[in-house]
Short mmCIF file of C-alpha atoms and ligand atoms in Angstrom, two decimals:
data_model
loop_
_atom_site.label_atom_id
_atom_site.label_comp_id
_atom_site.label_asym_id
_atom_site.label_seq_id
_atom_site.Cartn_x
_atom_site.Cartn_y
_atom_site.Cartn_z
CA MET A 18 -9.52 146.49 60.80
CA GLY A 19 -6.43 144.78 59.41
CA GLU A 20 -3.11 146.31 58.41
CA PHE A 21 -4.02 146.81 54.76
CA GLU A 22 -7.45 148.25 55.46
CA LEU A 23 -5.86 150.63 57.96
CA ILE A 24 -3.34 151.82 55.36
CA ALA A 25 -6.07 152.17 52.72
CA ARG A 26 -8.37 154.12 55.05
CA TYR A 27 -5.92 156.51 56.67
CA PHE A 28 -2.64 156.59 54.77
CA ASN A 29 -3.49 156.31 51.11
CA ARG A 30 -4.38 159.36 49.10
CA PRO A 31 -3.54 160.14 45.47
CA ALA A 32 -0.11 161.73 45.18
CA ARG A 33 -0.26 165.13 43.52
CA ARG A 34 3.34 166.06 42.93
CA SER A 35 4.92 162.61 42.73
CA PRO A 36 4.59 160.17 39.80
CA LEU A 37 3.80 157.21 42.11
CA GLY A 38 2.59 157.20 45.71
CA VAL A 39 1.33 154.57 48.17
CA GLY A 40 0.54 151.05 46.97
CA ASP A 41 3.57 149.72 45.12
CA ASP A 42 6.87 148.42 46.45
CA CYS A 43 8.49 151.80 45.92
CA ALA A 44 7.21 155.32 45.44
CA LEU A 45 8.63 157.36 42.57
CA LEU A 46 9.73 160.97 43.01
CA GLN A 47 10.58 163.43 40.26
CA PRO A 48 12.68 166.42 41.29
CA ALA A 49 12.64 169.17 38.63
CA ALA A 50 15.63 169.50 36.28
CA GLY A 51 18.64 171.10 37.98
CA MET A 52 17.36 170.30 41.47
CA GLN A 53 19.05 168.25 44.17
CA LEU A 54 17.03 165.97 46.42
CA ALA A 55 17.19 166.97 50.14
CA VAL A 56 16.39 164.07 52.51
CA SER A 57 15.87 164.04 56.28
CA THR A 58 14.32 161.70 58.84
CA ASP A 59 13.03 162.20 62.39
CA MET A 60 11.48 159.78 64.86
CA LEU A 61 9.00 160.62 67.63
CA VAL A 62 8.66 158.27 70.57
CA GLU A 63 5.86 158.46 73.15
CA GLY A 64 7.09 159.60 76.56
CA ARG A 65 10.29 160.86 74.99
CA HIS A 66 9.13 163.40 72.40
CA PHE A 67 5.49 163.81 73.32
CA LEU A 68 3.21 163.27 76.29
CA PRO A 69 0.76 160.32 76.12
CA THR A 70 -2.09 162.84 76.59
CA VAL A 71 -1.30 164.83 73.43
CA ASP A 72 -4.17 165.49 71.02
CA PRO A 73 -3.67 163.12 68.03
CA PHE A 74 -4.45 165.90 65.51
CA ARG A 75 -1.59 167.95 66.93
CA LEU A 76 0.65 164.90 67.02
CA GLY A 77 0.05 164.31 63.30
CA HIS A 78 0.96 167.93 62.68
CA LYS A 79 4.07 167.84 64.85
CA ALA A 80 5.43 164.57 63.45
CA LEU A 81 5.58 166.15 60.00
CA ALA A 82 6.49 169.64 61.26
CA VAL A 83 9.76 168.52 62.86
CA ASN A 84 10.75 166.92 59.55
CA LEU A 85 9.75 169.89 57.40
CA SER A 86 11.83 172.03 59.74
CA ASP A 87 14.95 170.18 58.57
CA LEU A 88 14.07 170.88 54.93
CA ALA A 89 13.51 174.53 55.90
CA ALA A 90 16.99 174.72 57.43
CA CYS A 91 18.45 173.63 54.09
CA GLY A 92 16.30 175.98 52.03
CA ALA A 93 14.60 173.00 50.38
CA ARG A 94 11.02 172.95 49.08
CA PRO A 95 9.04 169.92 50.31
CA LEU A 96 8.08 167.27 47.73
CA ALA A 97 7.01 164.11 49.55
CA PHE A 98 7.32 162.08 52.74
CA THR A 99 7.06 158.52 54.03
CA LEU A 100 5.48 157.52 57.35
CA SER A 101 6.58 154.49 59.37
CA ILE A 102 4.34 153.99 62.35
CA ALA A 103 4.05 151.48 65.20
CA LEU A 104 0.62 151.52 66.88
CA PRO A 105 -0.46 149.68 70.03
CA LEU A 106 -3.93 149.20 68.49
CA ALA A 107 -6.01 150.31 65.50
CA ASP A 108 -8.04 153.05 67.22
CA GLU A 109 -10.22 154.65 64.53
CA ALA A 110 -10.86 157.94 66.33
CA TRP A 111 -7.14 158.31 67.01
CA LEU A 112 -6.14 157.44 63.43
CA ASP A 113 -8.75 159.78 62.02
CA ALA A 114 -7.50 162.76 64.05
CA PHE A 115 -3.82 161.90 63.59
CA SER A 116 -4.14 161.61 59.80
CA ARG A 117 -6.16 164.85 59.58
CA GLY A 118 -3.44 166.74 61.47
CA LEU A 119 -0.78 165.18 59.28
CA TYR A 120 -2.56 165.96 56.00
CA ALA A 121 -3.46 169.53 57.00
CA LEU A 122 0.24 170.41 57.30
CA ALA A 123 1.17 168.24 54.28
CA ASP A 124 -1.38 170.05 52.12
CA ALA A 125 -0.26 173.46 53.35
CA ASN A 126 3.24 172.54 52.16
CA GLU A 127 2.21 170.64 49.00
CA CYS A 128 3.98 167.56 50.29
CA ASP A 129 2.66 164.08 49.29
CA LEU A 130 2.51 161.06 51.59
CA VAL A 131 4.01 158.48 49.20
CA GLY A 132 4.68 155.41 51.34
CA GLY A 133 5.68 153.98 54.67
CA ASP A 134 5.34 151.00 56.95
CA THR A 135 2.70 150.06 59.52
CA THR A 136 3.23 147.68 62.41
CA ARG A 137 1.88 146.95 65.88
CA GLY A 138 3.98 148.09 68.83
CA PRO A 139 4.50 150.91 71.33
CA LEU A 140 3.51 154.23 69.67
CA ASN A 141 6.42 155.36 67.56
CA ILE A 142 6.31 157.60 64.49
CA CYS A 143 9.12 157.95 61.98
CA ILE A 144 8.82 160.27 59.01
CA THR A 145 11.29 160.76 56.18
CA VAL A 146 10.89 163.88 54.06
CA PHE A 147 12.16 164.58 50.58
CA GLY A 148 12.56 168.08 49.24
CA GLU A 149 14.23 169.80 46.32
CA VAL A 150 16.72 172.62 46.19
CA PRO A 151 18.54 174.13 43.19
CA GLN A 152 21.91 172.50 42.60
CA GLY A 153 24.51 174.05 44.94
CA GLU A 154 22.05 176.39 46.70
CA ALA A 155 21.24 174.35 49.81
CA LEU A 156 21.86 176.23 53.06
CA LEU A 157 24.45 174.27 55.06
CA ARG A 158 25.82 174.40 58.60
CA SER A 159 29.33 174.95 57.28
CA GLY A 160 29.11 178.35 55.58
CA ALA A 161 29.34 180.89 58.44
CA ARG A 162 32.23 183.38 58.16
CA ALA A 163 33.83 185.76 60.69
CA GLY A 164 31.98 189.09 60.60
CA ASP A 165 28.60 187.58 59.64
CA ASP A 166 25.54 188.52 61.68
CA VAL A 167 23.71 185.82 63.67
CA TRP A 168 19.92 185.75 63.23
CA ALA A 169 17.02 183.80 64.74
CA SER A 170 13.53 183.46 63.28
CA GLY A 171 10.19 183.75 65.07
CA THR A 172 10.11 183.21 68.81
CA LEU A 173 12.18 180.94 71.06
CA GLY A 174 11.51 179.51 74.51
CA ASP A 175 7.73 179.17 74.58
CA ALA A 176 7.65 175.43 73.92
CA ARG A 177 9.94 174.85 76.87
CA LEU A 178 7.85 177.15 79.00
CA ALA A 179 4.79 174.99 78.23
CA LEU A 180 6.72 171.86 79.20
CA GLU A 181 7.70 173.48 82.51
CA ALA A 182 4.04 174.39 83.11
CA PHE A 183 3.06 170.75 82.51
CA ARG A 184 5.78 169.70 84.96
CA GLY A 185 4.45 172.21 87.49
CA THR A 186 7.68 174.19 87.83
CA VAL A 187 6.01 177.40 86.57
CA ARG A 188 2.45 178.71 86.79
CA LEU A 189 0.95 180.41 83.74
CA SER A 190 -2.35 182.22 83.21
CA GLY A 191 -4.85 180.42 80.95
CA ASP A 192 -3.99 182.57 77.92
CA ALA A 193 -0.23 182.33 78.34
CA PHE A 194 -0.45 178.56 78.82
CA ALA A 195 -2.58 178.13 75.68
CA ALA A 196 -0.13 180.20 73.63
CA ALA A 197 2.90 178.33 74.94
CA ARG A 198 1.22 174.95 74.54
CA GLU A 199 0.37 175.75 70.92
CA ARG A 200 4.07 176.37 70.29
CA MET A 201 5.02 173.07 71.94
CA GLU A 202 2.37 170.90 70.28
CA ALA A 203 1.93 172.59 66.91
CA PRO A 204 5.20 174.24 65.84
CA THR A 205 5.32 175.99 62.47
CA PRO A 206 8.18 174.80 60.27
CA ARG A 207 9.85 177.82 58.63
CA VAL A 208 9.77 176.40 55.12
CA ALA A 209 8.98 179.69 53.34
CA LEU A 210 11.76 181.49 55.23
CA GLY A 211 14.33 178.80 54.38
CA ILE A 212 13.49 179.12 50.70
CA ALA A 213 13.55 182.94 50.88
CA LEU A 214 17.03 182.81 52.47
CA ARG A 215 18.61 180.93 49.55
CA GLY A 216 21.50 183.02 48.22
CA ILE A 217 21.32 185.34 51.27
CA ALA A 218 22.16 183.24 54.36
CA THR A 219 25.68 181.83 54.55
CA ALA A 220 24.72 179.01 56.96
CA ALA A 221 21.59 177.77 58.74
CA ILE A 222 20.31 175.18 61.22
CA ASP A 223 16.90 174.52 62.70
CA VAL A 224 16.54 174.83 66.46
CA SER A 225 15.13 171.68 68.01
CA ASP A 226 17.30 171.11 71.10
CA GLY A 227 17.81 174.72 72.18
CA LEU A 228 19.49 177.59 70.33
CA VAL A 229 22.83 177.43 72.12
CA GLY A 230 23.31 173.70 71.57
CA ASP A 231 22.14 173.67 67.97
CA PHE A 232 24.00 176.81 67.02
CA SER A 233 27.18 175.29 68.49
CA HIS A 234 26.86 172.51 65.87
CA LEU A 235 26.77 175.14 63.15
CA LEU A 236 29.81 176.91 64.64
CA ARG A 237 31.82 173.70 64.74
CA ARG A 238 30.96 172.79 61.16
CA SER A 239 31.92 176.32 60.07
CA ARG A 240 35.08 176.35 62.28
CA VAL A 241 34.20 179.74 63.77
CA GLY A 242 32.83 181.18 67.03
CA ALA A 243 30.10 183.66 67.92
CA ARG A 244 29.07 186.32 70.42
CA ILE A 245 25.42 186.43 71.34
CA GLU A 246 23.82 189.57 72.79
CA LEU A 247 21.81 188.55 75.85
CA ALA A 248 19.54 191.62 75.63
CA ALA A 249 18.54 190.62 72.08
CA ALA A 250 17.94 187.02 73.18
CA ALA A 251 15.66 188.22 75.99
CA LYS A 252 13.24 189.54 73.37
CA LEU A 253 12.80 186.18 71.63
CA LEU A 254 10.05 184.77 73.86
CA GLY A 255 6.68 185.01 72.14
CA ALA A 256 3.08 185.26 73.30
CA SER A 257 3.91 183.96 76.76
CA ARG A 258 6.64 186.58 77.36
CA GLU A 259 4.55 188.55 79.87
CA ALA A 260 4.29 185.43 82.01
CA VAL A 261 8.03 185.36 82.70
CA GLY A 262 8.89 188.32 84.90
CA GLU A 263 12.60 187.83 85.28
CA GLU A 264 14.81 188.79 82.33
CA GLU A 265 17.36 186.15 83.36
CA ARG A 266 14.76 183.41 83.05
CA ARG A 267 13.56 184.69 79.66
CA ILE A 268 17.10 184.57 78.36
CA GLU A 269 17.56 181.04 79.65
CA LEU A 270 14.30 179.82 78.06
CA ALA A 271 15.08 181.46 74.74
CA LEU A 272 18.66 180.20 74.55
CA SER A 273 18.31 176.68 75.90
CA GLY A 274 14.59 175.90 75.71
CA GLY A 275 14.23 173.40 72.89
CA ASP A 276 11.37 172.15 70.68
CA ASP A 277 11.13 175.54 68.95
CA TYR A 278 11.66 174.59 65.29
CA GLU A 279 12.85 178.05 64.38
CA LEU A 280 15.83 178.76 62.14
CA ALA A 281 19.16 180.13 63.38
CA PHE A 282 21.26 181.46 60.52
CA THR A 283 24.09 183.72 59.50
CA ALA A 284 24.42 186.37 56.79
CA PRO A 285 26.91 189.16 56.08
CA PRO A 286 26.03 192.64 57.48
CA SER A 287 25.71 193.86 53.85
CA ALA A 288 22.67 191.55 53.51
CA ARG A 289 20.67 192.97 56.46
CA ALA A 290 17.98 194.50 54.23
CA ASP A 291 17.79 191.26 52.21
CA VAL A 292 17.32 189.20 55.38
CA GLN A 293 14.55 191.53 56.55
CA GLY A 294 12.99 191.29 53.09
CA ALA A 295 13.13 187.47 53.21
CA GLY A 296 11.42 187.56 56.62
CA GLU A 297 8.69 189.82 55.26
CA ARG A 298 8.11 187.64 52.19
CA ALA A 299 7.89 184.57 54.42
CA GLY A 300 5.71 186.33 57.01
CA THR A 301 8.19 185.44 59.77
CA ARG A 302 9.92 187.78 62.19
CA VAL A 303 13.73 187.73 62.06
CA THR A 304 15.89 189.09 64.88
CA ARG A 305 19.62 189.83 64.83
CA ILE A 306 21.13 188.39 68.00
CA GLY A 307 24.90 188.48 67.55
CA SER A 308 27.86 188.04 65.28
CA ILE A 309 30.35 185.43 64.07
CA GLU A 310 33.97 185.61 65.19
CA ALA A 311 37.09 183.86 63.92
CA GLU A 312 37.92 182.53 67.42
CA PRO A 313 35.99 179.28 68.09
CA GLY A 314 33.51 179.13 71.00
CA LEU A 315 30.36 180.88 72.04
CA THR A 316 30.48 183.98 74.24
CA PHE A 317 27.66 186.09 75.63
CA VAL A 318 27.76 189.87 75.83
CA ASP A 319 25.65 192.56 77.51
CA ALA A 320 24.21 195.60 75.75
CA ALA A 321 27.57 197.42 76.13
CA GLY A 322 29.45 194.55 74.50
CA ARG A 323 31.03 193.33 77.75
CA VAL A 324 31.49 189.55 78.05
CA VAL A 325 29.13 187.96 80.58
CA PRO A 326 30.18 184.48 81.81
CA ARG A 327 27.19 182.18 81.21
CA HIS A 328 26.57 178.52 80.59
CA PHE A 329 23.44 177.07 79.01
CA GLU A 330 22.44 173.43 78.91
CA SER A 331 21.19 171.93 75.69
CA PHE A 332 19.14 168.81 75.21
CA ASP A 333 20.87 165.44 74.70
CA HIS A 334 18.96 162.13 74.74
CA PHE A 335 21.95 160.27 76.11
CA ALA A 336 23.31 162.84 78.53
CA ALA A 337 23.82 161.41 82.03
P1 ADP B 410 6.05 146.00 51.59
O1 ADP B 410 5.65 144.74 52.28
O2 ADP B 410 6.31 145.84 50.13
O3 ADP B 410 7.10 146.77 52.30
P2 ADP B 410 3.71 147.04 52.79
O4 ADP B 410 2.79 145.89 52.68
O5 ADP B 410 4.42 147.30 54.09
O6 ADP B 410 4.75 146.94 51.59
O7 ADP B 410 2.93 148.38 52.40
C1 ADP B 410 2.04 148.41 51.30
C2 ADP B 410 2.04 149.81 50.72
O8 ADP B 410 1.52 150.70 51.68
C3 ADP B 410 3.42 150.33 50.34
O9 ADP B 410 3.29 151.16 49.18
C4 ADP B 410 3.82 151.17 51.53
O10 ADP B 410 4.71 152.20 51.16
C5 ADP B 410 2.46 151.70 51.96
N1 ADP B 410 2.38 151.99 53.40
C6 ADP B 410 2.47 151.13 54.44
N2 ADP B 410 2.31 151.76 55.61
C7 ADP B 410 2.12 153.07 55.31
C8 ADP B 410 1.91 154.25 56.08
N3 ADP B 410 1.87 154.23 57.42
N4 ADP B 410 1.77 155.41 55.44
C9 ADP B 410 1.84 155.46 54.08
N5 ADP B 410 2.00 154.40 53.30
C10 ADP B 410 2.17 153.22 53.91
MG1 MG B 411 6.34 146.62 54.84
#
């Protein structure tokens, strides 16, 4: 199977929402009148972002999921994506499963594959997504204000727990491992929640490298600080929560775990019912975990509001 047959077999389907998809020198996209185009790109490298043993169906899902998560954080609705892929060989069973996983999530989000590039090389997957958001309504990192509440969507920490189980640093029961592994290998991008939070959230970011690290980016862009309630954070672990006995460890996993693809966002206290309503419409749990302060920096408090000195690592590809 040559390059062009491979593209035709696995990566060429009629575009549904875009005027021109795969097959020409460029694809053509048509955002609706009054919409801005939201663009984001994310690369996945074997051994770095996924284990060589990962199921190709789940890898197809995850490669797109991490990109859709960025659109979600901006409140953008997905339109289309491109796929640039380096493959060590043209393995039909692998390509079949990978493309099925990719298209299942693409279809669920009405997002067309409109182009890309295919080359031989060590497995590397780079997707660029395009979405649309009404002019001026994109959720940004820079909009948090002192007094706002801090919220997190869904569950945090389970993906990291699965990674630790793979590494052998924790032991999980079969059920807990399956639940945690699902979160690591097949995260759900919170696209519907991002859209529902337009006009409600003041700032948002998606959590890929751990809540504390990612939320710190939002705080810097907004030039504010935050206090996070550790007791609230302890409740963020999902289906594998029972497996982690110690509260301290649950807090650490939830706050610095990584690979979660949830949204962390801010909204004024007057919008609490609206935030809950957005969560219900999107079918995603939302949890209030703290508040924004004028003073820069991140502090952690116990249930009584007393400051607890804590430090959490976040993920950095180039950290020593
Ligand atoms: P060019 O040489 O003009 O860059 P290519 O020969 O690389 O074009 O690709 C031919 C067509 O197939 C283009 O429309 C390109 O966008 C598309 N394409 C190539 N690889 C992929 C892929 N992995 N997924 C989707 N479309 C692809
Ligand atoms: Mg090319």
